[in-house]
Tab-separated table of C-alpha atoms and ligand atoms in Angstrom:
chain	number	residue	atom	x	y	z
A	22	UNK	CA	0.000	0.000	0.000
A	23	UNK	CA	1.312	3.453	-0.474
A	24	UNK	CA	-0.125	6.664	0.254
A	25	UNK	CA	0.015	8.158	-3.387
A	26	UNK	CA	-2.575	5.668	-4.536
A	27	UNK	CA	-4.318	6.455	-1.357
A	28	UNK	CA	-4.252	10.388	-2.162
A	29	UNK	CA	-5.323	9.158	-6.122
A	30	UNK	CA	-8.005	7.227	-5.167
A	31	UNK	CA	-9.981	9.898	-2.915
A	32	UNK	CA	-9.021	12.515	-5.543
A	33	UNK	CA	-11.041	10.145	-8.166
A	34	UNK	CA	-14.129	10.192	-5.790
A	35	UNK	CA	-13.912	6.760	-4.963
A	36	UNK	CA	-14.221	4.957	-1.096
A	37	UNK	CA	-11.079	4.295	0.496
A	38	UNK	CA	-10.971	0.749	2.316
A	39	UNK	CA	-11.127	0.136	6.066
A	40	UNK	CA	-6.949	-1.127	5.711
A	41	UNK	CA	-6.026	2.239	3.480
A	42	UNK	CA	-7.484	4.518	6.333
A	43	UNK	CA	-5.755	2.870	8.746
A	44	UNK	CA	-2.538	2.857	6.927
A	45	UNK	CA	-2.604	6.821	6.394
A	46	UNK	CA	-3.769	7.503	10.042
A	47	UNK	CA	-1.493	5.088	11.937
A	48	UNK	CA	1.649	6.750	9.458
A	49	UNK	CA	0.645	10.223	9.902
A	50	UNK	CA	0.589	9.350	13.516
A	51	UNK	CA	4.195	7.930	13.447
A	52	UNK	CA	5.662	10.653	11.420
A	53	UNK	CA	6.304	8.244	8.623
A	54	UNK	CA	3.849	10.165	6.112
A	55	UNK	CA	4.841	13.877	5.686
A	56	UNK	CA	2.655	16.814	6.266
A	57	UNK	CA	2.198	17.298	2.118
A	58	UNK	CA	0.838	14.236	1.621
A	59	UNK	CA	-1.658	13.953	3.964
A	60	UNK	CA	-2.712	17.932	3.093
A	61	UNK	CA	-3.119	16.600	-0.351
A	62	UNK	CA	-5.477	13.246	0.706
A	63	UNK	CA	-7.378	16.103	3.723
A	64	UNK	CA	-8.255	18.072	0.618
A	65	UNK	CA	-9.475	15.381	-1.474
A	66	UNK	CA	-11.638	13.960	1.488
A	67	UNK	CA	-13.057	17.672	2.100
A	68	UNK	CA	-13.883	17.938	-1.680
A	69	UNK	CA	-15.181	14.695	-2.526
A	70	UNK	CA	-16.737	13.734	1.321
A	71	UNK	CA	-16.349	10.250	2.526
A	72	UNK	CA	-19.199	7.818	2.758
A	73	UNK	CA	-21.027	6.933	6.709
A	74	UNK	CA	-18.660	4.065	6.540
A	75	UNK	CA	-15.229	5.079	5.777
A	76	UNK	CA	-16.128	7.802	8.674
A	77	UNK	CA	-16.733	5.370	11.188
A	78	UNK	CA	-13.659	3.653	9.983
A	79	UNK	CA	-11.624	6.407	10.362
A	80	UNK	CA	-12.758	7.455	13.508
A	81	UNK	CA	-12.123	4.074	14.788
A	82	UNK	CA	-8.153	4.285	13.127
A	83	UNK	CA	-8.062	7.677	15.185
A	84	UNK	CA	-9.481	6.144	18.422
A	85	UNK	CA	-7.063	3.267	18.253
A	86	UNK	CA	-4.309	5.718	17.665
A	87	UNK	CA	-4.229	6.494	22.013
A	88	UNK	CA	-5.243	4.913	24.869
A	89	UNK	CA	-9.122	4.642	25.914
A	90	UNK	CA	-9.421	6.300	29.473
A	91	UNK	CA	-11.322	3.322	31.625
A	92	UNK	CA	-13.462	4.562	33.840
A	93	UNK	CA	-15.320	1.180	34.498
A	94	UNK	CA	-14.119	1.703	38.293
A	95	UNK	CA	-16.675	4.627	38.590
A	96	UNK	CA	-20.021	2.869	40.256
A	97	UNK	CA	-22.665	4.718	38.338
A	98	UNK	CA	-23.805	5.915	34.594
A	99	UNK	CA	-20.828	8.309	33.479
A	100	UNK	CA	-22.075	10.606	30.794
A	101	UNK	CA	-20.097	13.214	28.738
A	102	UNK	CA	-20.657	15.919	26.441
A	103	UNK	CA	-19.301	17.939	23.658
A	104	UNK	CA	-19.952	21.120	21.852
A	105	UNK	CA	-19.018	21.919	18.168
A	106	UNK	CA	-18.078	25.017	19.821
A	107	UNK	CA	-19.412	28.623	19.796
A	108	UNK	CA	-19.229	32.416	21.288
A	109	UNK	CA	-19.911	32.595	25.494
A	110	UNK	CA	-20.162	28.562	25.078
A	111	UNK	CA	-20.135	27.905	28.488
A	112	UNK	CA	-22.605	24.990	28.934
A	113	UNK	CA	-20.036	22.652	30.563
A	114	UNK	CA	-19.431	24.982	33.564
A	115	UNK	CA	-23.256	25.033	34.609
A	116	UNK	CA	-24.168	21.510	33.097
A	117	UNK	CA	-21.524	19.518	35.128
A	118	UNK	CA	-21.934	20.161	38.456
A	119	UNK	CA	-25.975	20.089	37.869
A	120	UNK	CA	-25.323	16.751	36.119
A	121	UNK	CA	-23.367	15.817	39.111
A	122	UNK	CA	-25.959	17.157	41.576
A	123	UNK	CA	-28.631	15.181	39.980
A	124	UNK	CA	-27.214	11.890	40.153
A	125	UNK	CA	-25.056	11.239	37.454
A	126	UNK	CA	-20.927	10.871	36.888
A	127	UNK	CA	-19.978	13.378	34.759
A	128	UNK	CA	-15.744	12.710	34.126
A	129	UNK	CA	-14.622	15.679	32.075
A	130	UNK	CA	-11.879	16.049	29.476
A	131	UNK	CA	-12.438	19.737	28.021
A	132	UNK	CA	-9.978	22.030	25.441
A	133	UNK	CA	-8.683	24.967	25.441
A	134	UNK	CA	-10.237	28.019	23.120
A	135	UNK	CA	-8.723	29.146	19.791
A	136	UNK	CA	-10.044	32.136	17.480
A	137	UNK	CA	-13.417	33.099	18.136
A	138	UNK	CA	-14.056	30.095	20.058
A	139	UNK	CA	-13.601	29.892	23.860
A	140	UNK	CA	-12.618	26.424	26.027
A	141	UNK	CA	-13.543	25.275	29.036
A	142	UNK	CA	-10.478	24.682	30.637
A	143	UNK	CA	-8.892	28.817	29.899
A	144	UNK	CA	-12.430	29.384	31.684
A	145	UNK	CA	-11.963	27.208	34.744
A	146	UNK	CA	-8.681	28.363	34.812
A	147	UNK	CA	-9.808	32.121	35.462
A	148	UNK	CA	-11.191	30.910	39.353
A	149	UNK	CA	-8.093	31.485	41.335
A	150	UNK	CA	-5.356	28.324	42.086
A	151	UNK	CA	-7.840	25.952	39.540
A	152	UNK	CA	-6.091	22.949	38.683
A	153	UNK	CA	-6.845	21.721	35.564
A	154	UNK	CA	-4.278	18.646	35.137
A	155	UNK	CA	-4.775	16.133	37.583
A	156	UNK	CA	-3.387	12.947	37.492
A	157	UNK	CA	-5.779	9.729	36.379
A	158	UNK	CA	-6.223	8.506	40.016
A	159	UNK	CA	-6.908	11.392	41.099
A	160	UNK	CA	-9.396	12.067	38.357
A	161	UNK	CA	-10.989	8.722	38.705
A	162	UNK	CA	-11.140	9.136	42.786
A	163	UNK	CA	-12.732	12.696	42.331
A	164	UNK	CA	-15.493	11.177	39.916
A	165	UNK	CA	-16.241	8.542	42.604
A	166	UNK	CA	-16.372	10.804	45.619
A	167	UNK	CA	-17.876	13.691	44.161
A	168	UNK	CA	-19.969	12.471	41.153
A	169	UNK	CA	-17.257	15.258	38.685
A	170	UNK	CA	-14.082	16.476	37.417
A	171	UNK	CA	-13.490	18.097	34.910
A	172	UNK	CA	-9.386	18.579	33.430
A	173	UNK	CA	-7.620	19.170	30.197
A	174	UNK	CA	-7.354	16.631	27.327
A	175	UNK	CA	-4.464	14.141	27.773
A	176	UNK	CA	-1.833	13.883	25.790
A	177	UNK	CA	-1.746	10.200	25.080
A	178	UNK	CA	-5.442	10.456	23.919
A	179	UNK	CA	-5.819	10.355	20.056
A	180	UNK	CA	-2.921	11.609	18.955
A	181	UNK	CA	-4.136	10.788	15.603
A	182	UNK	CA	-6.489	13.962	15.733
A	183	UNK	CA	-3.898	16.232	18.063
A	184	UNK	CA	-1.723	16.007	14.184
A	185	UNK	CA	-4.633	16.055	12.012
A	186	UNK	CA	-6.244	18.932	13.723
A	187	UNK	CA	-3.747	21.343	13.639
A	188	UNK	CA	-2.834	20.570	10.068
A	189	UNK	CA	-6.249	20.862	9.106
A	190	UNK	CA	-6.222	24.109	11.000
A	191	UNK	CA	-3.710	25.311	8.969
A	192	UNK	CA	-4.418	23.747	5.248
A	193	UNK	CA	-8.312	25.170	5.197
A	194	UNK	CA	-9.714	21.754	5.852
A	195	UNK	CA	-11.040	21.953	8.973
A	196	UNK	CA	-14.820	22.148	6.916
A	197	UNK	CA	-15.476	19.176	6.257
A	198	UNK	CA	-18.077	16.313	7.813
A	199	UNK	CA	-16.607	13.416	8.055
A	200	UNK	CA	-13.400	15.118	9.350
A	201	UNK	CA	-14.926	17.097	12.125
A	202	UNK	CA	-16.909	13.825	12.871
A	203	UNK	CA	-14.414	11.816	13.036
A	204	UNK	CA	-12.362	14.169	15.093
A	205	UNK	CA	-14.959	15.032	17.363
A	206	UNK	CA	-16.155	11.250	18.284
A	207	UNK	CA	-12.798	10.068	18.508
A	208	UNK	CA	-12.154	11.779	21.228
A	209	UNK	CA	-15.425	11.657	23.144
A	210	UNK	CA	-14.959	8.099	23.000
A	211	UNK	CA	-11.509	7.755	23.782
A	212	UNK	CA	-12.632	9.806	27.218
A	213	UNK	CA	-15.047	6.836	28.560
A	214	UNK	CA	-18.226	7.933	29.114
A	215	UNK	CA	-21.318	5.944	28.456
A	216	UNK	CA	-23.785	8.550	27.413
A	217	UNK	CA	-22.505	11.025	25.262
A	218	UNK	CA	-24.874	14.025	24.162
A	219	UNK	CA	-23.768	16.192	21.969
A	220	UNK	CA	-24.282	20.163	21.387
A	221	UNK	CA	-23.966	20.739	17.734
A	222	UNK	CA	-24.368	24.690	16.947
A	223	UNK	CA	-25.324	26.577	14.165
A	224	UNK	CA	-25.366	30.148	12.513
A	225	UNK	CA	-22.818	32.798	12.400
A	226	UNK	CA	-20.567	31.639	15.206
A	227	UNK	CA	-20.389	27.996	14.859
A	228	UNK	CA	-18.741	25.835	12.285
A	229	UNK	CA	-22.284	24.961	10.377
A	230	UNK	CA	-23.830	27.878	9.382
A	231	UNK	CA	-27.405	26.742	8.806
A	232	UNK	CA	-29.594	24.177	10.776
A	233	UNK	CA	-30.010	21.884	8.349
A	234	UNK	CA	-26.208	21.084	7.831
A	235	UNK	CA	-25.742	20.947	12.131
A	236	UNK	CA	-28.861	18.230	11.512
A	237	UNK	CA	-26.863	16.287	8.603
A	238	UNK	CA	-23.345	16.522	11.189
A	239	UNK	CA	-25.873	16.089	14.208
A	240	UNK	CA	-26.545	12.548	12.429
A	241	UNK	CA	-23.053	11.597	11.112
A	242	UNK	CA	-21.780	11.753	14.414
A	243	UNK	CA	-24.586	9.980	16.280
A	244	UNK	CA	-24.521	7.228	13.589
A	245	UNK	CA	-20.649	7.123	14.088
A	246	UNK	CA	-20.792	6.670	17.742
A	247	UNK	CA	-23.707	4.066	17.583
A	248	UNK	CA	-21.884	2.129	15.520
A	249	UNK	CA	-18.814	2.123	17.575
A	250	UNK	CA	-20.941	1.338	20.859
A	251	UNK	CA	-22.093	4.047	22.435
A	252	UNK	CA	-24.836	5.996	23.139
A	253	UNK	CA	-25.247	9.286	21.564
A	254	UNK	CA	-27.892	11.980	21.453
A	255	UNK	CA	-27.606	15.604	19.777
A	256	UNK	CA	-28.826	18.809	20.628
A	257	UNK	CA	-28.814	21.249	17.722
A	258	UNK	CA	-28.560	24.936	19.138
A	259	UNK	CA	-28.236	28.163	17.896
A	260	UNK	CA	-25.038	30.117	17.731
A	261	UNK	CA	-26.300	33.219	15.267
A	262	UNK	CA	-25.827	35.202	18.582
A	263	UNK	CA	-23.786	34.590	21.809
A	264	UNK	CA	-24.937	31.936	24.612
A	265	UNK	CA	-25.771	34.716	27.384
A	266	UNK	CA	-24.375	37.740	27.796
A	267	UNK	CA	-20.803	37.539	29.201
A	268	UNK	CA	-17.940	36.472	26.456
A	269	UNK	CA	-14.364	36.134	28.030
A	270	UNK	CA	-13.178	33.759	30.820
A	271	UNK	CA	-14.018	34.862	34.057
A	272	UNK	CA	-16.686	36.867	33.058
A	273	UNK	CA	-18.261	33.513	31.724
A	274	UNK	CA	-17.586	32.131	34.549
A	275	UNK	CA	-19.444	34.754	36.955
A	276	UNK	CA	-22.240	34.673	34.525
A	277	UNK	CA	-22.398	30.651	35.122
A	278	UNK	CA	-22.459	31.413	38.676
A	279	UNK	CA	-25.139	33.441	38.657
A	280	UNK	CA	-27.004	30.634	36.520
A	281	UNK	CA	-26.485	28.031	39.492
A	282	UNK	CA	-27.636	31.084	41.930
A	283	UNK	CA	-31.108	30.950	39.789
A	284	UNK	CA	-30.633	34.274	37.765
A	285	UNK	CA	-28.730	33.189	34.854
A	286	UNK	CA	-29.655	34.133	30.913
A	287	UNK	CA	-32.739	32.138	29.939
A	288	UNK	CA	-30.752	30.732	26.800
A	289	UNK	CA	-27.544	29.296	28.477
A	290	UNK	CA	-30.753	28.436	31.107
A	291	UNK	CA	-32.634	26.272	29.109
A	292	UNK	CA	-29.897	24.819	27.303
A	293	UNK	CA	-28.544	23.492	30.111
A	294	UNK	CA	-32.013	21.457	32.146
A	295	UNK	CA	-32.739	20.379	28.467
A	296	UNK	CA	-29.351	18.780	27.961
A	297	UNK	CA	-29.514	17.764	31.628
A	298	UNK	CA	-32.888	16.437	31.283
A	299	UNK	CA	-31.411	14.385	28.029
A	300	UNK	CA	-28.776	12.509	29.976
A	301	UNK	CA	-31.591	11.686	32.686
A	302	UNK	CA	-33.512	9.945	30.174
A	303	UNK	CA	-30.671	7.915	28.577
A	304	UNK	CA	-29.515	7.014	32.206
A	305	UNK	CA	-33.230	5.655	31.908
A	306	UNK	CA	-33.709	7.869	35.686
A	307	UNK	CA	-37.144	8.876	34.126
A	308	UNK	CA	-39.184	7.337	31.720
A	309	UNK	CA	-40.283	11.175	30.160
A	310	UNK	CA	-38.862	13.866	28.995
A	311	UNK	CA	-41.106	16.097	31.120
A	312	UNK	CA	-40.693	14.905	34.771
A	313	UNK	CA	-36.424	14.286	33.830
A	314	UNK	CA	-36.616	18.186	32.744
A	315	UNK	CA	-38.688	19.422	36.588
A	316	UNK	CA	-36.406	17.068	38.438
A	317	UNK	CA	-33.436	18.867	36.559
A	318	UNK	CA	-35.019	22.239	37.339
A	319	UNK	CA	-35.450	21.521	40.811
A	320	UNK	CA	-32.467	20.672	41.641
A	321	UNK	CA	-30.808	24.028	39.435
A	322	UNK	CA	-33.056	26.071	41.511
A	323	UNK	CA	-32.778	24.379	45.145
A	324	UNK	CA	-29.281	25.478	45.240
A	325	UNK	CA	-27.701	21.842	45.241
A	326	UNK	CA	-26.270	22.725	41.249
A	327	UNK	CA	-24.405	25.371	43.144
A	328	UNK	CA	-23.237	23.292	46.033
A	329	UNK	CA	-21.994	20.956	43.828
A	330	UNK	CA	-19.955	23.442	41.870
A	331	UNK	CA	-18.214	24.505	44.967
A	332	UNK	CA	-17.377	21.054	46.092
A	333	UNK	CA	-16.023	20.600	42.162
A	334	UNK	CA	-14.174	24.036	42.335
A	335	UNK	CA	-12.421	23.007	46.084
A	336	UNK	CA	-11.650	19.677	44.885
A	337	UNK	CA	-9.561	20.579	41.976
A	338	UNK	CA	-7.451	23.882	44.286
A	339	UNK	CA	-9.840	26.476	43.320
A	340	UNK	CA	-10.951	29.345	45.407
A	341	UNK	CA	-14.298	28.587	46.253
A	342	UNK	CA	-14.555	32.540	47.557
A	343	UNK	CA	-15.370	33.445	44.151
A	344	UNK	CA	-19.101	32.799	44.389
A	345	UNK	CA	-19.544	35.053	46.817
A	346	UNK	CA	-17.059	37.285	45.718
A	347	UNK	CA	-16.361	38.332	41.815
A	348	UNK	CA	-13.398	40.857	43.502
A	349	UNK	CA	-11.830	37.770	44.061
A	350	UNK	CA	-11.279	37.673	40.145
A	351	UNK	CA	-8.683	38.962	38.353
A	352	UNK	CA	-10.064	42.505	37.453
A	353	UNK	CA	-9.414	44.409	34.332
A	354	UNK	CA	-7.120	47.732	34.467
A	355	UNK	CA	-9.912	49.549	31.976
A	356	UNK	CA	-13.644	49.001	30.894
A	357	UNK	CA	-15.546	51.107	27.949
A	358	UNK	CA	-19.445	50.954	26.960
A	359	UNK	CA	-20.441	50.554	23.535
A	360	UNK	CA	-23.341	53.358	23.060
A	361	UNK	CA	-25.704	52.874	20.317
A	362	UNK	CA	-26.229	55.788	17.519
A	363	UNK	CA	-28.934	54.149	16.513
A	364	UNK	CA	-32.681	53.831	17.815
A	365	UNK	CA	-34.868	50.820	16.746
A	366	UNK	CA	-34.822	46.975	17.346
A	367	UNK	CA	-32.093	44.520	17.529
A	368	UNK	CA	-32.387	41.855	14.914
A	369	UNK	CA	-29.016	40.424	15.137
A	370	UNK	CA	-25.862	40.549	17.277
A	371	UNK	CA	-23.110	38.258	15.274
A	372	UNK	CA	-21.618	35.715	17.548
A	373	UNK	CA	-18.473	36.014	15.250
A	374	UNK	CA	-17.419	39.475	15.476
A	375	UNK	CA	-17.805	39.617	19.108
A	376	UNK	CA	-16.205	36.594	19.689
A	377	UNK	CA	-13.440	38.187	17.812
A	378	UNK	CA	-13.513	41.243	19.688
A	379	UNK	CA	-13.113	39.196	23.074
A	380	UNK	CA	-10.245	38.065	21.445
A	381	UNK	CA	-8.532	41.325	20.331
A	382	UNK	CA	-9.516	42.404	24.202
A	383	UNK	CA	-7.351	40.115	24.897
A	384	UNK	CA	-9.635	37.485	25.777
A	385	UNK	CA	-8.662	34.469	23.596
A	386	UNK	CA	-5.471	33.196	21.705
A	387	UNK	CA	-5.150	34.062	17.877
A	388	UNK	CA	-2.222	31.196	17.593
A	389	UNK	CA	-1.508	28.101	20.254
A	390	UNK	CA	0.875	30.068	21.956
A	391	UNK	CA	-0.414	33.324	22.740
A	392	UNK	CA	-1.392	34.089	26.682
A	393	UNK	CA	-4.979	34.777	27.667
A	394	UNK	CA	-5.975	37.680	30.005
A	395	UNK	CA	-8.837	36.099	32.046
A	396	UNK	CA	-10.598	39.223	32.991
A	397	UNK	CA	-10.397	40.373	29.312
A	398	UNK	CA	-14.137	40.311	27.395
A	399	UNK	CA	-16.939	41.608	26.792
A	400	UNK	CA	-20.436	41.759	28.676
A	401	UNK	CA	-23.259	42.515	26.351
A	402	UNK	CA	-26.815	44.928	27.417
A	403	UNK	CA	-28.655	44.057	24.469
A	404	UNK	CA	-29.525	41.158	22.734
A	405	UNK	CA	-31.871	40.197	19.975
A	406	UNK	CA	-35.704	41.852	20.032
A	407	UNK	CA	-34.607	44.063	22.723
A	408	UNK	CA	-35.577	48.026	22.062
A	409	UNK	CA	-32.786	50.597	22.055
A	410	UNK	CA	-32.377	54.225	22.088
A	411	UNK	CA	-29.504	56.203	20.477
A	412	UNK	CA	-27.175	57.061	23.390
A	413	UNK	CA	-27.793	53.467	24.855
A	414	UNK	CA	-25.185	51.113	26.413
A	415	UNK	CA	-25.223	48.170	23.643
A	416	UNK	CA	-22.318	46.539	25.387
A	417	UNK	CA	-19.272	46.988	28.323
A	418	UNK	CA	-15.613	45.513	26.886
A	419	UNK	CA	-13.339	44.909	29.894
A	420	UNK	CA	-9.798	44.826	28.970
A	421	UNK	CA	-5.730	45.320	30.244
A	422	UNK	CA	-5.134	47.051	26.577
A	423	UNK	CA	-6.877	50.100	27.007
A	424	UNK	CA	-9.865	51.652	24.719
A	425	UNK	CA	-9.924	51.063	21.041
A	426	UNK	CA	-11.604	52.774	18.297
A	427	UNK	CA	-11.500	49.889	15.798
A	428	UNK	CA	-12.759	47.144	18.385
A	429	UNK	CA	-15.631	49.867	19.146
A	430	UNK	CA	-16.824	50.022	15.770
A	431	UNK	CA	-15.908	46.269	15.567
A	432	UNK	CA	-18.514	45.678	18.071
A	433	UNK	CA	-20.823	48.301	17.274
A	434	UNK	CA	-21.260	46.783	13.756
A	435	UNK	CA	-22.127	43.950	15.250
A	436	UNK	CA	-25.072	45.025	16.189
A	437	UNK	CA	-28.098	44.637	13.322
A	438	UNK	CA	-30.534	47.468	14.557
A	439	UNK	CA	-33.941	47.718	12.470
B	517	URA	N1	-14.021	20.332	17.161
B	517	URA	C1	-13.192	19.265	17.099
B	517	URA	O1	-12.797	18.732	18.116
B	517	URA	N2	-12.797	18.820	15.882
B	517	URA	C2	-13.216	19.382	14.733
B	517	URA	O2	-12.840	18.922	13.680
B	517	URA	C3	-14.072	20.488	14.813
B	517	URA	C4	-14.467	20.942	16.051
């Protein structure tokens, strides 16, 4: 077998056998395929798509690439979830501990953000003396004891996708189905969880633009991780504007806070008791959709969600102060409003520009390497259907870089006013 017949054969639109996949993963993965060739066969797989089965083969080739984490120690259902990713994405941080506090294991391996896109783990990393690396017995023993952890990916994981992703990232290939499939179930079933739901997003922010692609990658992956043994579900969500109103680390994190407290944004809200409510009906808990969705909202507003997260934030170093007290937060040396010039109705705030503003803020990393400033972001007033006045706060960026015209007009066109 060689890997220029591979490349041929994908360029000439025809399937690629269960042995070929595995040859070009498993080389790529021990450096004995170069970078060029595998750009070439990533563009031919973008252009001429792969069938359901060559994308559950090669997800299986990536999976087998790492170890599997085990967590067969953990009494209990152990569920897990993923999101294609998004602006103010910060489900994981109010869905875990609730998760936890409802019943369920909920063992956590979450990335870091790049671009527009924010991660979980810069986020938890914004609560003072958070440790996100912990080692597996200690992960394992959290889970048990507490019911959640939640830490950075692990190296030995799939280091299939750790190569393929970044040269994707670089080669404009990152677009394509099977590929972000593949990637994406890979890894949630290299981390060991039973359940797996999954939040795919659409619209301006996410990587699908329209519904009814997030549908058609919705049911890729859930056929992918079916046929590889385990349980998926899908939640298709909307990502034309940000999830809440806080984009930016710790200011995610406050807002998540005040969503365990009872008074968080109905979106992030309702996103989280019906993904919540999802997991209780797979972990067969309760036999409808209704009663799994009060339980989950009882349990959000009794206060045992936030309980939970402070037992999760202590056990992994963190300063549980911080929900009582933001000050405890890194703070920002300057803060400027966004004021509307325009009066009228708020059709549209796109999740992409702000999410790119955060970033120029400071508040995410334009390359691997670049350092986050957690209290960077921005904290929006306004969001769709609301009414504004000229003269209005639209939005409040928090920053260590001091004010900037561009990023003010940056956000400001952000805003569709009607
Ligand atoms: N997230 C992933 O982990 N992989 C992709 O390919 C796209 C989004």
């Amino acid at each position: 077998m060689n890997i220029i017949d591979i490349i041929e054969k994908k360029a000439k639109k025809k399937p690629l056998s269960k042995e070929e996949i595995e040859f070009f993963v498993n080389g790529y993965t021990k450096n004995e395929i170069p970078d060029y060739q595998i750009s070439a066969l990533l563009m031919a797989i973008k252009l001429n798509n792969m069938s359901n089965r060559e994308t559950v083969d090669l997800t299986r080739a990536m999976l087998n690439s790492g170890v599997v984490n085990d967590l067969s120690s953990i009494p209990g259902v152990c569920v897990d979830k993923h999101s294609t990713g998004g602006v103010g994405d910060k489900t994981t941080i109010v869905l875990a501990p609730l998760v936890a506090a409802c019943g369920l294991n909920i063992a956590k391996m979450s990335g870091r953000g790049l671009g527009h896109t924010g991660g979980t783990i810069d986020k938890l990393e914004s609560i003072p003396n958070f440790k996100t690396q912990l080692s597996q017995q200690k992960f394992l023993n959290q889970v048990k004891k507490i019911g959640i952890a939640v830490i950075g990916q692990s190296k030995n994981m799939v280091p299939a996708d750790k190569k393929l992703y970044a040269l994707r990232d670089v080669t404009g290939t990152v677009d394509s189905m099977p590929l972000i499939a593949s990637s994406i179930i890979s890894k949630k079933l290299a981390s060991g969880a039973s359940i797996i739901e999954l939040d795919v997003k659409y619209g301006d922010g996410a990587f699908m633009k329209n519904k009814k692609d997030a549908t058609k990658l919705a049911n890729l992956m859930i056929y992918v991780g079916k046929k590889l043994g385990r349980k998926v579900r899908a939640v298709i969500s909307d990502m034309n504007e940000p999830l809440g109103y806080a984009i930016g680390n710790s200011l995610e994190v406050i807002e998540c806070i005040e969503t365990l407290k009872g008074h968080g944004p109905k979106d992030l809200t309702d996103l989280c008791l019906h993904i919540c409510a999802e997991f209780l009906l797979e972990a067969k808990k309760f036999r409808k959709y209704e009663q799994a969705h009060e339980y989950a909202k009882g349990i959000l507003y009794s206060g045992k969600a936030l309980d939970k997260f402070k037992e999760f934030v202590k056990a992994q170093g963190g300063n549980v102060g911080i929900v009582d007290n933001y000050s405890l937060f890194k703070q920002p040396k300057y803060s400027f409003d966004i004021i509307s010039n325009k009066k009228g109705t708020i059709k549209n705030v796109k999740a992409l520009n702000i999410g790119h503003c955060s970033m120029l803020l400071g508040g995410g990393r334009m390359t691997k390497d670049d350092v986050i400033d957690m209290s960077a972001g921005i904290v929006l007033k306004k969001k769709n259907n609301d009414v504004v006045n000229v003269g209005d706060v639209l939005a409040t960026c928090y920053t260590d870089k001091y004010f900037s015209q561009e990023i003010n007009d940056a956000i400001l066109n952000a805003f569709t006013i009607n």
